[in-house]
Amino acid sequence: MKWFKKSISIVLSLLMIISVFTVIPLSVGAATYSTIVNGIEYDYTLNSDGTANLKCYDEDIPYSKRKSITLPKKLNGHKVISIDYLGGDFYDVEKVVIPEGVKKIGYQAFNACAYLKDIKFPSTIETIEYFSFIDETLWYEKQPAGVIYIGKVLFAFNDKEGEVQAPENIKIKSGTKTIAPHAFDYCETIKSVSIPNTVRTIGNAAFYRCTELTNLIIPLTTTSIGSNAFEDCSNLKDLYITNKECKIGDTLKISNNLTIHGAKGSTAQKFATKYNYTFSKLPKITLSKTKYNYNGKVKKPSAKVSTYSGKVLKKGVDYTLSYSKGRKNIGTYNVIATLKGKYKGIIYASFDIFPAAPKIKKVKANKNGFTAYIKIPKGIKNFSVEYSQSKKFKKGHYGYTVFSKRKSKVKINWLIGGKKYYVRLVCTKTVGDYIYSSDYSKIKSVRTKK
């Protein structure tokens, strides 16, 4: 990568650096803390989950210590997940060991380390922001020509100062999670890129001025595309964005004849409308069933693929079908159609498996309440008991109590005595960032004692 080549795109990145999407937890505030580890003072900020972002500006480090350094795994007990910046006396550091657990290398993190020639990266790296390493670092100069991978990040294509051209066809290796900012910028010989369905993030200007690139399929796993990712890809005619909710950064001109392909109502359609590009609705998948209750068996709904005009596509001729692995436990699963023949792109539909419904065996009246004898499905801890004087649970005295431990009976004793109450249960399970709720149990009634 050459400095003079990047001058224009660097300015764009500086203006839009805040639009890089990462999986790192949000910082809880601007507070900066300090601690000393092995005689070196480190600053750090904290994220919402208690993890730390490391910085260092120490200017009193003996050369014997800073020549080769292993960065700390924890700072005051907080696990380090991001290296934000190394400055101060680190300008002449020669070797750095980054500990396992670090997921992100921040903007300009090692930019001041011109003599850096040896870096040990952890396997956990998922995000590397632009300008993390200046092009003239000894480490970068030592890298072989071609694609450079760091952990789970495709960092860059090293053209050896313009001496090596990128191949026409690039196949990114499976397991890659991030295509770093400017990874392939100015690779004007690339005609096709195969992106595996493990990539989550495409960084700012990742394919800037790949002028021979004609079409590109962004997989379902990709949830964010940075600003100007495809700027000046002047021959790009077809861009397929599979994920309906993929975040797409702002951009300058991509090409004159670009068609963006995506699902109806998707972020891809909004992006195309915003920048006046032609939008083509991909075919859709209709599933025979989109909701299941857990019963320990693998679920496999049938799927119909059709255009929005109503034409039904033929399996094996127009598309191949695949299903997410598992499909037995509580969660969300995808049915994926890879289009073929005269159709191109990847489309998907989702279905959910919810907890099985709990049961109320019987309800016994108590003073100002009741005791419910219940059965909560295996593997479920969280459930709620709801009670109301209305059978529809919409009026009258209504309330609920949440429990976070499996029980065979629950006692409620703060209701009005001598009144008839209707009782039902619902249970929940959290998988990732989502809460899945069961159907309600059958309703039981009881008249409380005075």
Short mmCIF file of C-alpha atoms in Angstrom, two decimals:
data_model
loop_
_atom_site.label_atom_id
_atom_site.label_comp_id
_atom_site.label_asym_id
_atom_site.label_seq_id
_atom_site.Cartn_x
_atom_site.Cartn_y
_atom_site.Cartn_z
CA MET A 1 0.00 0.00 0.00
CA LYS A 2 1.47 3.33 -0.97
CA TRP A 3 1.24 6.58 0.92
CA PHE A 4 0.72 8.82 -2.10
CA LYS A 5 -1.97 6.53 -3.43
CA LYS A 6 -3.92 6.78 -0.20
CA SER A 7 -3.92 10.54 0.24
CA ILE A 8 -7.47 11.06 -1.00
CA SER A 9 -8.97 8.03 0.71
CA ILE A 10 -7.24 8.89 3.99
CA VAL A 11 -9.06 12.21 4.12
CA LEU A 12 -12.35 10.43 3.54
CA SER A 13 -11.58 7.94 6.28
CA LEU A 14 -10.72 10.69 8.74
CA LEU A 15 -14.03 12.37 8.02
CA MET A 16 -16.00 9.14 8.38
CA ILE A 17 -13.99 7.16 10.92
CA ILE A 18 -16.92 7.17 13.32
CA SER A 19 -18.95 5.08 10.89
CA VAL A 20 -16.78 1.98 11.31
CA PHE A 21 -18.97 -0.70 12.87
CA THR A 22 -17.35 -2.98 15.41
CA VAL A 23 -18.39 -5.65 17.84
CA ILE A 24 -16.52 -4.07 20.76
CA PRO A 25 -18.75 -3.08 23.75
CA LEU A 26 -19.51 0.61 24.12
CA SER A 27 -17.32 2.70 26.41
CA VAL A 28 -19.22 3.74 29.51
CA GLY A 29 -17.78 7.24 29.55
CA ALA A 30 -14.75 9.45 29.10
CA ALA A 31 -13.11 8.55 32.42
CA THR A 32 -9.49 7.44 32.05
CA TYR A 33 -7.76 5.29 34.66
CA SER A 34 -4.08 4.50 35.17
CA THR A 35 -2.08 1.62 36.56
CA ILE A 36 1.53 0.41 36.50
CA VAL A 37 2.39 -3.04 35.18
CA ASN A 38 6.03 -4.22 35.13
CA GLY A 39 7.24 -0.66 35.62
CA ILE A 40 5.24 0.82 32.73
CA GLU A 41 2.30 3.16 33.28
CA TYR A 42 -0.79 2.30 31.23
CA ASP A 43 -3.94 4.35 30.80
CA TYR A 44 -7.25 2.69 30.05
CA THR A 45 -10.95 3.30 29.65
CA LEU A 46 -13.70 0.87 30.59
CA ASN A 47 -16.47 -0.61 28.46
CA SER A 48 -20.01 -1.32 29.57
CA ASP A 49 -19.13 -4.94 30.34
CA GLY A 50 -16.11 -4.05 32.51
CA THR A 51 -13.46 -4.82 29.88
CA ALA A 52 -10.65 -2.37 29.22
CA ASN A 53 -9.21 -0.40 26.29
CA LEU A 54 -5.46 0.09 26.70
CA LYS A 55 -3.48 3.22 25.95
CA CYS A 56 0.07 4.19 26.86
CA TYR A 57 1.79 7.59 26.76
CA ASP A 58 4.59 6.81 29.25
CA GLU A 59 7.73 8.82 28.44
CA ASP A 60 9.94 7.42 31.20
CA ILE A 61 10.42 3.85 30.01
CA PRO A 62 14.03 2.57 29.98
CA TYR A 63 15.04 1.29 26.54
CA SER A 64 15.78 -2.12 28.05
CA LYS A 65 12.07 -2.43 28.89
CA ARG A 66 10.55 -0.89 25.81
CA LYS A 67 12.70 -2.64 23.18
CA SER A 68 10.59 -5.76 23.56
CA ILE A 69 7.30 -5.63 25.40
CA THR A 70 4.46 -7.96 26.25
CA LEU A 71 1.28 -5.96 26.75
CA PRO A 72 -0.73 -6.82 29.86
CA LYS A 73 -3.68 -9.17 29.67
CA LYS A 74 -5.47 -7.33 32.49
CA LEU A 75 -5.37 -3.84 33.99
CA ASN A 76 -6.49 -3.69 37.61
CA GLY A 77 -8.41 -6.90 37.06
CA HIS A 78 -10.13 -5.67 33.89
CA LYS A 79 -9.59 -7.87 30.83
CA VAL A 80 -7.96 -5.94 27.97
CA ILE A 81 -9.90 -6.37 24.71
CA SER A 82 -8.67 -3.35 22.74
CA ILE A 83 -5.28 -1.75 22.09
CA ASP A 84 -6.19 1.87 21.41
CA TYR A 85 -2.78 3.58 21.23
CA LEU A 86 0.90 3.19 22.08
CA GLY A 87 2.79 6.48 22.17
CA GLY A 88 5.37 8.18 24.34
CA ASP A 89 8.62 6.22 24.47
CA PHE A 90 7.20 3.42 22.33
CA TYR A 91 8.41 5.15 19.15
CA ASP A 92 11.44 2.83 19.01
CA VAL A 93 9.87 -0.39 20.31
CA GLU A 94 11.02 -3.35 18.19
CA LYS A 95 8.85 -6.22 19.38
CA VAL A 96 5.32 -6.32 20.79
CA VAL A 97 3.38 -9.32 22.08
CA ILE A 98 -0.38 -8.74 22.13
CA PRO A 99 -2.11 -11.10 24.59
CA GLU A 100 -4.88 -13.55 23.81
CA GLY A 101 -8.30 -12.04 24.42
CA VAL A 102 -7.60 -8.78 22.60
CA LYS A 103 -10.24 -8.35 19.89
CA LYS A 104 -9.50 -4.91 18.50
CA ILE A 105 -6.53 -2.82 17.43
CA GLY A 106 -7.63 0.80 17.30
CA TYR A 107 -7.15 3.67 14.91
CA GLN A 108 -3.44 4.68 14.82
CA ALA A 109 -2.69 2.21 17.63
CA PHE A 110 0.90 1.54 16.51
CA ASN A 111 1.24 4.53 14.20
CA ALA A 112 4.04 6.02 16.31
CA CYS A 113 6.10 2.79 16.33
CA ALA A 114 8.24 3.29 13.23
CA TYR A 115 10.89 0.75 14.34
CA LEU A 116 8.42 -1.99 15.11
CA LYS A 117 9.54 -5.14 13.28
CA ASP A 118 8.09 -8.06 15.19
CA ILE A 119 4.49 -8.44 16.39
CA LYS A 120 2.87 -11.49 17.91
CA PHE A 121 -0.86 -11.31 17.32
CA PRO A 122 -3.47 -13.27 19.27
CA SER A 123 -5.94 -15.53 17.50
CA THR A 124 -8.78 -13.46 19.00
CA ILE A 125 -8.26 -10.34 16.83
CA GLU A 126 -11.53 -9.45 15.07
CA THR A 127 -11.18 -5.73 14.26
CA ILE A 128 -8.25 -3.65 13.00
CA GLU A 129 -8.97 -0.01 12.30
CA TYR A 130 -7.26 2.09 9.67
CA PHE A 131 -3.79 3.52 10.29
CA SER A 132 -3.15 0.90 13.00
CA PHE A 133 0.30 0.42 11.45
CA ILE A 134 1.99 2.98 9.22
CA ASP A 135 3.12 1.58 5.88
CA GLU A 136 6.77 2.21 6.65
CA THR A 137 6.95 0.07 9.81
CA LEU A 138 9.61 -2.59 9.59
CA TRP A 139 6.94 -5.17 10.41
CA TYR A 140 4.91 -4.26 7.33
CA GLU A 141 7.98 -4.21 5.11
CA LYS A 142 8.77 -7.79 6.20
CA GLN A 143 5.36 -9.11 5.13
CA PRO A 144 5.27 -11.16 1.92
CA ALA A 145 3.42 -9.90 -1.12
CA GLY A 146 -0.25 -10.77 -1.22
CA VAL A 147 -3.13 -10.89 1.25
CA ILE A 148 -2.15 -10.40 4.90
CA TYR A 149 -4.31 -12.04 7.57
CA ILE A 150 -4.09 -11.12 11.25
CA GLY A 151 -6.13 -13.38 13.47
CA LYS A 152 -9.65 -13.32 12.02
CA VAL A 153 -9.00 -10.11 10.09
CA LEU A 154 -8.06 -9.71 6.44
CA PHE A 155 -5.76 -6.77 7.04
CA ALA A 156 -4.48 -5.75 3.60
CA PHE A 157 -3.18 -6.71 0.20
CA ASN A 158 0.54 -5.99 0.25
CA ASP A 159 1.57 -4.83 -3.22
CA LYS A 160 5.21 -4.27 -2.24
CA GLU A 161 5.12 -0.58 -3.12
CA GLY A 162 3.41 -1.21 -6.44
CA GLU A 163 5.73 -4.01 -7.58
CA VAL A 164 3.05 -6.71 -7.29
CA GLN A 165 -0.41 -6.65 -8.81
CA ALA A 166 -3.40 -8.25 -7.13
CA PRO A 167 -4.70 -11.42 -8.82
CA GLU A 168 -7.88 -11.19 -10.87
CA ASN A 169 -9.74 -13.56 -8.55
CA ILE A 170 -9.59 -13.30 -4.77
CA LYS A 171 -10.97 -16.01 -2.50
CA ILE A 172 -11.04 -14.88 1.12
CA LYS A 173 -10.35 -17.73 3.50
CA SER A 174 -13.15 -19.18 5.60
CA GLY A 175 -13.15 -18.06 9.23
CA THR A 176 -12.36 -14.44 8.36
CA LYS A 177 -14.63 -12.11 10.36
CA THR A 178 -13.46 -8.68 9.22
CA ILE A 179 -12.19 -7.14 6.00
CA ALA A 180 -10.19 -4.21 7.35
CA PRO A 181 -10.51 -0.61 6.14
CA HIS A 182 -8.66 -0.03 2.85
CA ALA A 183 -7.76 -3.73 2.63
CA PHE A 184 -7.94 -3.83 -1.19
CA ASP A 185 -7.90 -0.15 -2.08
CA TYR A 186 -6.36 0.63 -5.47
CA CYS A 187 -6.25 -3.07 -6.39
CA GLU A 188 -7.29 -2.21 -9.94
CA THR A 189 -6.69 -5.70 -11.34
CA ILE A 190 -9.22 -7.57 -9.17
CA LYS A 191 -12.22 -8.79 -11.16
CA SER A 192 -13.96 -11.02 -8.63
CA VAL A 193 -13.95 -11.55 -4.87
CA SER A 194 -15.44 -14.54 -3.05
CA ILE A 195 -16.45 -13.55 0.49
CA PRO A 196 -17.12 -16.47 2.90
CA ASN A 197 -20.20 -16.58 5.08
CA THR A 198 -18.08 -15.92 8.17
CA VAL A 199 -17.39 -12.25 7.40
CA ARG A 200 -19.27 -9.88 9.70
CA THR A 201 -17.74 -6.51 8.87
CA ILE A 202 -16.41 -4.81 5.74
CA GLY A 203 -14.39 -1.73 6.69
CA ASN A 204 -14.30 1.79 5.29
CA ALA A 205 -12.97 1.98 1.71
CA ALA A 206 -12.18 -1.75 1.78
CA PHE A 207 -12.58 -2.03 -2.00
CA TYR A 208 -11.89 1.60 -2.87
CA ARG A 209 -11.08 2.00 -6.57
CA CYS A 210 -11.19 -1.69 -7.48
CA THR A 211 -12.05 -0.52 -10.96
CA GLU A 212 -12.23 -3.96 -12.63
CA LEU A 213 -14.60 -5.47 -10.05
CA THR A 214 -17.90 -6.17 -11.82
CA ASN A 215 -20.09 -7.96 -9.28
CA LEU A 216 -19.96 -8.84 -5.61
CA ILE A 217 -22.12 -10.93 -3.29
CA ILE A 218 -22.13 -9.88 0.37
CA PRO A 219 -23.03 -12.90 2.54
CA LEU A 220 -25.81 -13.22 5.09
CA THR A 221 -23.35 -13.02 8.01
CA THR A 222 -22.21 -9.51 7.09
CA THR A 223 -23.94 -7.04 9.40
CA SER A 224 -22.02 -3.86 8.59
CA ILE A 225 -20.41 -2.25 5.56
CA GLY A 226 -18.24 0.81 6.20
CA SER A 227 -18.29 4.16 4.49
CA ASN A 228 -17.03 4.34 0.89
CA ALA A 229 -16.44 0.58 0.89
CA PHE A 230 -16.98 0.45 -2.89
CA GLU A 231 -16.25 4.03 -3.89
CA ASP A 232 -14.88 4.44 -7.42
CA CYS A 233 -15.51 0.80 -8.34
CA SER A 234 -16.39 2.21 -11.72
CA ASN A 235 -17.25 -1.12 -13.40
CA LEU A 236 -19.28 -2.56 -10.53
CA LYS A 237 -22.63 -3.46 -12.08
CA ASP A 238 -24.22 -5.82 -9.57
CA LEU A 239 -23.92 -5.62 -5.78
CA TYR A 240 -25.86 -8.24 -3.81
CA ILE A 241 -26.46 -7.42 -0.14
CA THR A 242 -27.98 -10.50 1.47
CA ASN A 243 -28.58 -9.41 5.07
CA LYS A 244 -31.84 -7.46 5.23
CA GLU A 245 -30.65 -5.38 8.19
CA CYS A 246 -27.01 -4.84 7.21
CA LYS A 247 -25.75 -1.42 8.32
CA ILE A 248 -24.34 0.43 5.31
CA GLY A 249 -22.17 3.53 5.69
CA ASP A 250 -22.39 6.65 3.58
CA THR A 251 -20.59 6.72 0.27
CA LEU A 252 -19.41 8.88 -2.58
CA LYS A 253 -19.95 7.72 -6.16
CA ILE A 254 -19.60 3.99 -6.80
CA SER A 255 -20.33 3.55 -10.52
CA ASN A 256 -22.70 4.81 -13.22
CA ASN A 257 -24.42 1.51 -13.97
CA LEU A 258 -24.76 -0.06 -10.54
CA THR A 259 -27.73 -2.21 -9.59
CA ILE A 260 -28.09 -3.10 -5.94
CA HIS A 261 -29.87 -6.39 -5.27
CA GLY A 262 -31.55 -7.08 -1.95
CA ALA A 263 -34.72 -7.96 -0.13
CA LYS A 264 -37.82 -5.78 -0.31
CA GLY A 265 -37.78 -3.23 2.52
CA SER A 266 -34.13 -3.95 3.33
CA THR A 267 -31.36 -1.49 4.22
CA ALA A 268 -29.96 -2.24 0.76
CA GLN A 269 -33.12 -0.84 -0.81
CA LYS A 270 -32.94 2.28 1.39
CA PHE A 271 -29.28 2.73 0.44
CA ALA A 272 -30.08 2.43 -3.28
CA THR A 273 -32.90 4.96 -2.97
CA LYS A 274 -30.73 7.41 -1.03
CA TYR A 275 -27.97 7.40 -3.64
CA ASN A 276 -30.17 6.98 -6.73
CA TYR A 277 -28.97 3.54 -7.72
CA THR A 278 -31.18 0.99 -9.43
CA PHE A 279 -32.61 -1.50 -6.96
CA SER A 280 -33.63 -5.03 -7.88
CA LYS A 281 -35.75 -7.08 -5.49
CA LEU A 282 -34.35 -10.55 -5.03
CA PRO A 283 -36.77 -13.49 -5.04
CA LYS A 284 -38.31 -14.36 -1.67
CA ILE A 285 -38.59 -17.51 0.42
CA THR A 286 -41.91 -18.51 1.95
CA LEU A 287 -41.69 -21.10 4.72
CA SER A 288 -44.41 -23.58 5.58
CA LYS A 289 -43.97 -22.65 9.24
CA THR A 290 -42.04 -19.89 11.02
CA LYS A 291 -42.79 -20.72 14.66
CA TYR A 292 -42.20 -23.94 16.58
CA ASN A 293 -42.36 -24.93 20.22
CA TYR A 294 -39.43 -26.89 21.57
CA ASN A 295 -39.92 -30.66 21.67
CA GLY A 296 -36.36 -31.92 21.29
CA LYS A 297 -36.73 -32.72 17.58
CA VAL A 298 -35.01 -31.15 14.57
CA LYS A 299 -37.23 -28.71 12.66
CA LYS A 300 -37.21 -28.47 8.88
CA PRO A 301 -39.98 -26.32 7.36
CA SER A 302 -40.55 -26.67 3.63
CA ALA A 303 -39.66 -23.65 1.50
CA LYS A 304 -41.03 -22.09 -1.66
CA VAL A 305 -38.90 -19.64 -3.63
CA SER A 306 -40.67 -17.16 -5.89
CA THR A 307 -40.31 -13.75 -7.47
CA TYR A 308 -42.42 -10.84 -6.24
CA SER A 309 -44.46 -11.13 -9.41
CA GLY A 310 -45.51 -14.61 -8.33
CA LYS A 311 -43.30 -16.84 -10.48
CA VAL A 312 -42.28 -19.97 -8.55
CA LEU A 313 -38.62 -20.94 -9.03
CA LYS A 314 -37.49 -24.54 -9.47
CA LYS A 315 -35.26 -26.14 -6.88
CA GLY A 316 -32.07 -27.50 -8.44
CA VAL A 317 -32.57 -25.39 -11.55
CA ASP A 318 -32.96 -21.89 -10.17
CA TYR A 319 -31.61 -22.38 -6.66
CA THR A 320 -30.14 -24.77 -4.10
CA LEU A 321 -31.46 -24.88 -0.55
CA SER A 322 -29.61 -25.21 2.75
CA TYR A 323 -30.58 -25.02 6.42
CA SER A 324 -28.80 -23.74 9.51
CA LYS A 325 -27.15 -26.42 11.62
CA GLY A 326 -28.92 -27.66 14.72
CA ARG A 327 -32.52 -26.46 14.39
CA LYS A 328 -33.49 -28.33 17.55
CA ASN A 329 -32.83 -26.02 20.47
CA ILE A 330 -34.51 -22.72 21.30
CA GLY A 331 -33.35 -19.94 18.95
CA THR A 332 -33.60 -18.53 15.43
CA TYR A 333 -32.56 -20.48 12.34
CA ASN A 334 -32.18 -19.63 8.66
CA VAL A 335 -33.25 -21.32 5.47
CA ILE A 336 -30.88 -20.16 2.72
CA ALA A 337 -31.42 -20.31 -1.04
CA THR A 338 -28.38 -19.82 -3.24
CA LEU A 339 -29.68 -18.65 -6.60
CA LYS A 340 -28.27 -20.07 -9.84
CA GLY A 341 -28.88 -20.13 -13.59
CA LYS A 342 -30.35 -16.83 -14.69
CA TYR A 343 -30.80 -15.78 -11.04
CA LYS A 344 -27.94 -14.59 -8.83
CA GLY A 345 -27.48 -13.84 -5.18
CA ILE A 346 -28.36 -15.41 -1.85
CA ILE A 347 -31.71 -15.07 -0.05
CA TYR A 348 -32.95 -16.37 3.26
CA ALA A 349 -35.91 -16.67 5.57
CA SER A 350 -35.92 -17.35 9.31
CA PHE A 351 -37.92 -19.42 11.74
CA ASP A 352 -37.94 -19.53 15.54
CA ILE A 353 -38.06 -22.28 18.12
CA PHE A 354 -39.66 -21.11 21.37
CA PRO A 355 -39.76 -22.76 24.80
CA ALA A 356 -42.46 -25.35 25.35
CA ALA A 357 -45.42 -24.02 27.32
CA PRO A 358 -45.43 -24.53 31.10
CA LYS A 359 -48.33 -26.26 32.85
CA ILE A 360 -50.45 -25.56 35.90
CA LYS A 361 -51.42 -28.85 37.54
CA LYS A 362 -53.72 -27.33 40.14
CA VAL A 363 -54.30 -24.17 42.15
CA LYS A 364 -55.11 -24.20 45.88
CA ALA A 365 -56.77 -21.22 47.57
CA ASN A 366 -54.99 -19.49 50.45
CA LYS A 367 -55.70 -16.41 52.52
CA ASN A 368 -55.26 -13.43 50.21
CA GLY A 369 -53.74 -15.62 47.56
CA PHE A 370 -53.10 -19.10 46.25
CA THR A 371 -50.56 -21.85 45.77
CA ALA A 372 -50.05 -23.05 42.20
CA TYR A 373 -48.57 -26.47 41.54
CA ILE A 374 -46.73 -26.20 38.25
CA LYS A 375 -44.51 -27.94 35.71
CA ILE A 376 -41.76 -25.89 34.06
CA PRO A 377 -40.08 -27.40 30.95
CA LYS A 378 -36.59 -28.84 31.37
CA GLY A 379 -33.79 -26.39 30.70
CA ILE A 380 -35.94 -23.39 31.61
CA LYS A 381 -35.30 -21.30 34.73
CA ASN A 382 -37.16 -18.05 34.12
CA PHE A 383 -40.94 -17.91 34.25
CA SER A 384 -43.74 -15.58 35.31
CA VAL A 385 -46.99 -16.21 37.16
CA GLU A 386 -49.77 -13.88 36.02
CA TYR A 387 -53.04 -13.35 37.89
CA SER A 388 -56.08 -11.26 37.16
CA GLN A 389 -59.76 -10.87 38.04
CA SER A 390 -60.40 -10.82 34.27
CA LYS A 391 -60.20 -14.02 32.28
CA LYS A 392 -58.70 -11.99 29.41
CA PHE A 393 -56.12 -10.43 31.75
CA LYS A 394 -57.07 -6.96 30.51
CA LYS A 395 -59.04 -5.41 33.32
CA GLY A 396 -59.61 -5.64 37.04
CA HIS A 397 -56.88 -6.41 39.52
CA TYR A 398 -53.91 -7.69 37.53
CA GLY A 399 -50.34 -8.54 38.42
CA TYR A 400 -47.47 -10.89 37.82
CA THR A 401 -44.49 -12.31 39.66
CA VAL A 402 -41.20 -13.25 37.98
CA PHE A 403 -39.12 -16.23 39.10
CA SER A 404 -35.58 -17.08 38.03
CA LYS A 405 -35.34 -20.58 39.45
CA ARG A 406 -37.21 -23.72 38.46
CA LYS A 407 -39.95 -24.58 40.93
CA SER A 408 -42.71 -27.15 41.28
CA LYS A 409 -44.99 -24.78 43.20
CA VAL A 410 -45.30 -21.06 43.83
CA LYS A 411 -47.18 -19.17 46.52
CA ILE A 412 -48.82 -15.78 46.00
CA ASN A 413 -50.24 -14.18 49.17
CA TRP A 414 -50.77 -10.46 48.51
CA LEU A 415 -54.07 -10.48 46.61
CA ILE A 416 -57.58 -9.45 47.70
CA GLY A 417 -59.34 -12.04 49.83
CA GLY A 418 -62.64 -13.53 48.68
CA LYS A 419 -62.12 -12.71 45.01
CA LYS A 420 -61.96 -14.96 41.97
CA TYR A 421 -58.65 -14.89 40.14
CA TYR A 422 -57.49 -16.37 36.87
CA VAL A 423 -53.94 -17.72 36.80
CA ARG A 424 -51.55 -18.52 33.93
CA LEU A 425 -47.84 -19.07 33.37
CA VAL A 426 -45.32 -18.08 30.70
CA CYS A 427 -41.64 -19.00 30.59
CA THR A 428 -38.68 -17.38 28.80
CA LYS A 429 -35.16 -18.23 27.73
CA THR A 430 -32.42 -15.84 26.63
CA VAL A 431 -30.27 -16.93 23.69
CA GLY A 432 -27.63 -14.39 22.70
CA ASP A 433 -29.29 -10.97 22.63
CA TYR A 434 -32.84 -12.28 22.28
CA ILE A 435 -35.50 -13.40 24.72
CA TYR A 436 -37.77 -16.22 23.55
CA SER A 437 -41.16 -16.54 25.27
CA SER A 438 -43.33 -19.65 25.39
CA ASP A 439 -47.05 -19.82 24.79
CA TYR A 440 -49.15 -19.29 27.88
CA SER A 441 -50.24 -22.25 29.95
CA LYS A 442 -53.88 -23.16 30.17
CA ILE A 443 -55.72 -20.82 32.53
CA LYS A 444 -56.82 -22.01 35.96
CA SER A 445 -59.17 -20.14 38.31
CA VAL A 446 -59.28 -19.88 42.09
CA ARG A 447 -61.25 -17.91 44.71
CA THR A 448 -58.94 -16.58 47.38
CA LYS A 449 -59.77 -16.91 51.08
CA LYS A 450 -60.45 -13.93 53.30
#
